[in-house]
Amino acid sequence: DRLQRFEKEARSASALNHPNIVTIYDVGTLDRVSYIAMELVEGKTLRELLHTGPLPLRRLLPLAAQLSDGLAKAHEAGIVHRDLKPENVMMTKDGLVKILDFGLAKLTQSGEEPGEESELPTMTRATEPGTILGTIGYMSPEQASGLVLDARSDQFSLGAILYEMATGRKA
């Protein structure tokens, strides 16, 4: 299951080309060791930034806009992240946001409207409909209930992250 999720993360993220999503350069196996060659992101996770408390509004708004832009790009490509949380968001030293870890991502039909959930199967057995994976406190009620998800689930997670960025406390 771990290897399948590892490969899924690489395939999902490598299909995306956006400045706010980590770039995957190569996926492969060498001497029976699987690897992902990805962009080196130097900086801090959003979780590390939040250890000092809420972010000032002048810092929060540009980060929130970048996070929203990257997430929108994934959704346009038909990818629902399903594990968006401060640990999966990096800030570079230059203030650029990077969304990481597409290991629980689900491919849906590209361009579908909210409410038109995909009936496409997930890519790994660990994320079959009815299986609950994600991070408590950031997952939507639909995800926590094991229901079919669409981009709105990630938007719920984004809202929880924005709340934490503004208040310094989890929603």
Coordinates of C-alpha atoms in Angstrom, one line a residue:
D1 CA 0.0 0.0 0.0
R2 CA 2.8 2.4 0.8
L3 CA 4.5 1.8 -2.5
Q4 CA 1.2 2.3 -4.4
R5 CA 0.6 5.6 -2.6
F6 CA 4.1 6.6 -3.2
E7 CA 3.7 6.0 -7.0
K8 CA 0.3 7.6 -7.0
E9 CA 1.7 10.8 -5.4
A10 CA 4.3 11.0 -8.1
R11 CA 1.9 10.4 -11.0
S12 CA -0.7 12.9 -9.6
A13 CA 1.8 15.7 -8.9
S14 CA 3.8 15.2 -12.1
A15 CA 0.7 15.9 -14.1
L16 CA 0.5 19.3 -12.6
N17 CA 2.6 22.3 -13.7
H18 CA 2.0 25.3 -11.5
P19 CA 4.4 27.5 -9.4
N20 CA 2.4 26.7 -6.2
I21 CA 2.6 22.9 -6.6
V22 CA 5.8 20.9 -6.1
T23 CA 7.4 19.9 -9.3
I24 CA 8.1 16.2 -9.9
Y25 CA 10.9 15.5 -12.3
D26 CA 11.1 11.7 -12.4
V27 CA 9.6 8.6 -11.0
G28 CA 11.3 5.2 -11.1
T29 CA 12.9 2.2 -9.5
L30 CA 16.6 1.5 -9.3
D31 CA 17.9 -1.7 -7.8
R32 CA 14.4 -2.5 -6.4
V33 CA 14.2 0.9 -4.7
S34 CA 11.4 3.2 -5.8
Y35 CA 12.1 7.0 -5.9
I36 CA 10.6 10.3 -6.8
A37 CA 12.9 13.0 -8.0
M38 CA 11.2 16.3 -7.1
E39 CA 12.0 19.9 -6.7
L40 CA 14.0 20.8 -3.6
V41 CA 11.8 23.3 -1.6
E42 CA 13.8 25.1 1.0
G43 CA 11.8 26.9 3.6
K44 CA 9.3 26.0 6.3
T45 CA 6.0 24.2 6.4
L46 CA 3.0 26.2 7.2
R47 CA 2.8 24.2 10.4
E48 CA 6.2 25.6 11.4
L49 CA 5.1 29.1 10.7
L50 CA 2.0 28.7 12.8
H51 CA 3.9 27.6 15.9
T52 CA 4.4 31.3 16.6
G53 CA 0.7 32.1 16.4
P54 CA -1.6 33.7 13.9
L55 CA -0.1 35.3 10.8
P56 CA -0.3 39.0 10.2
L57 CA -2.9 39.9 7.6
R58 CA -0.3 41.3 5.3
R59 CA 1.5 37.9 5.3
L60 CA -1.6 35.7 5.4
L61 CA -3.4 37.1 2.3
P62 CA -0.6 36.6 -0.2
L63 CA 0.0 33.0 1.1
A64 CA -3.7 32.3 1.0
A65 CA -4.0 33.5 -2.5
Q66 CA -1.1 31.3 -3.7
L67 CA -2.5 28.3 -1.9
S68 CA -5.9 28.9 -3.5
D69 CA -4.3 29.3 -7.0
G70 CA -2.3 26.0 -6.7
L71 CA -5.4 24.1 -5.4
A72 CA -7.5 25.5 -8.2
K73 CA -5.0 24.3 -10.7
A74 CA -5.2 20.8 -9.3
H75 CA -8.9 20.9 -9.4
E76 CA -8.9 22.1 -13.0
A77 CA -6.8 19.0 -13.8
G78 CA -9.3 16.8 -12.1
I79 CA -7.3 16.1 -9.0
V80 CA -8.7 16.3 -5.4
H81 CA -5.8 16.4 -2.9
R82 CA -7.8 15.0 0.1
D83 CA -5.0 15.6 2.7
L84 CA -4.5 19.4 2.6
K85 CA -3.1 20.5 5.9
P86 CA -0.4 22.9 7.2
E87 CA 2.2 20.1 7.1
N88 CA 1.6 19.6 3.4
V89 CA 2.2 23.3 2.5
M90 CA 5.7 24.8 2.3
M91 CA 6.8 28.4 2.2
T92 CA 10.0 29.0 0.3
K93 CA 12.5 31.6 1.6
D94 CA 11.2 33.9 -1.1
G95 CA 7.6 33.6 0.1
L96 CA 6.4 31.2 -2.5
V97 CA 3.8 28.6 -1.4
K98 CA 4.2 25.0 -2.6
I99 CA 1.5 22.3 -2.1
L100 CA 3.1 18.9 -1.3
D101 CA 2.1 15.3 -0.8
F102 CA -0.5 14.2 -3.3
G103 CA -0.3 10.7 -1.8
L104 CA -4.1 10.6 -1.0
A105 CA -5.1 12.4 -4.2
K106 CA -8.0 11.2 -6.2
L107 CA -8.3 11.7 -9.9
T108 CA -11.8 12.8 -11.0
Q109 CA -13.1 13.9 -14.3
S110 CA -11.4 17.1 -15.3
G111 CA -13.6 20.1 -15.3
E112 CA -16.6 18.6 -13.6
E113 CA -18.9 20.9 -11.8
P114 CA -19.4 20.7 -8.0
G115 CA -22.1 18.1 -7.3
E116 CA -21.1 16.0 -10.3
E117 CA -18.9 13.7 -8.3
S118 CA -16.8 11.3 -10.4
E119 CA -17.7 7.6 -10.3
L120 CA -14.1 6.9 -11.5
P121 CA -12.4 4.4 -9.2
T122 CA -9.5 5.7 -7.1
M123 CA -6.0 4.8 -8.1
T124 CA -5.1 2.7 -5.0
R125 CA -7.0 0.1 -3.0
A126 CA -6.3 2.2 0.2
T127 CA -8.5 5.0 -1.1
E128 CA -11.6 3.0 -2.2
P129 CA -15.0 4.7 -1.6
G130 CA -16.0 4.1 2.0
T131 CA -12.3 4.1 3.2
I132 CA -11.5 7.1 5.4
L133 CA -8.0 8.5 5.0
G134 CA -6.9 12.0 5.7
T135 CA -6.2 14.2 8.7
I136 CA -8.8 14.8 11.4
G137 CA -9.4 18.5 11.8
Y138 CA -8.9 19.3 8.1
M139 CA -11.1 16.7 6.4
S140 CA -14.6 17.7 5.3
P141 CA -17.6 16.0 6.9
E142 CA -18.1 14.1 3.6
Q143 CA -14.6 12.8 3.7
A144 CA -14.9 11.8 7.4
S145 CA -18.1 9.9 6.5
G146 CA -16.4 8.0 3.7
L147 CA -18.7 9.6 1.0
V148 CA -17.8 10.4 -2.6
L149 CA -15.7 13.6 -2.8
D150 CA -15.1 16.4 -5.2
A151 CA -13.1 19.7 -5.1
R152 CA -15.4 21.1 -2.4
S153 CA -13.8 18.7 0.2
D154 CA -10.4 20.4 -0.5
Q155 CA -12.1 23.8 -0.2
F156 CA -13.3 22.8 3.3
S157 CA -9.7 21.9 4.2
L158 CA -8.5 25.2 2.8
G159 CA -11.1 27.0 5.0
A160 CA -9.8 25.2 8.1
I161 CA -6.2 26.2 7.1
L162 CA -7.2 29.8 6.6
Y163 CA -9.0 29.9 9.9
E164 CA -5.8 28.6 11.6
M165 CA -3.6 31.0 9.8
A166 CA -5.8 33.9 10.9
T167 CA -6.5 32.9 14.5
G168 CA -3.5 30.7 15.4
R169 CA -5.9 28.0 16.5
K170 CA -7.4 24.9 14.8
A171 CA -11.0 25.3 13.6

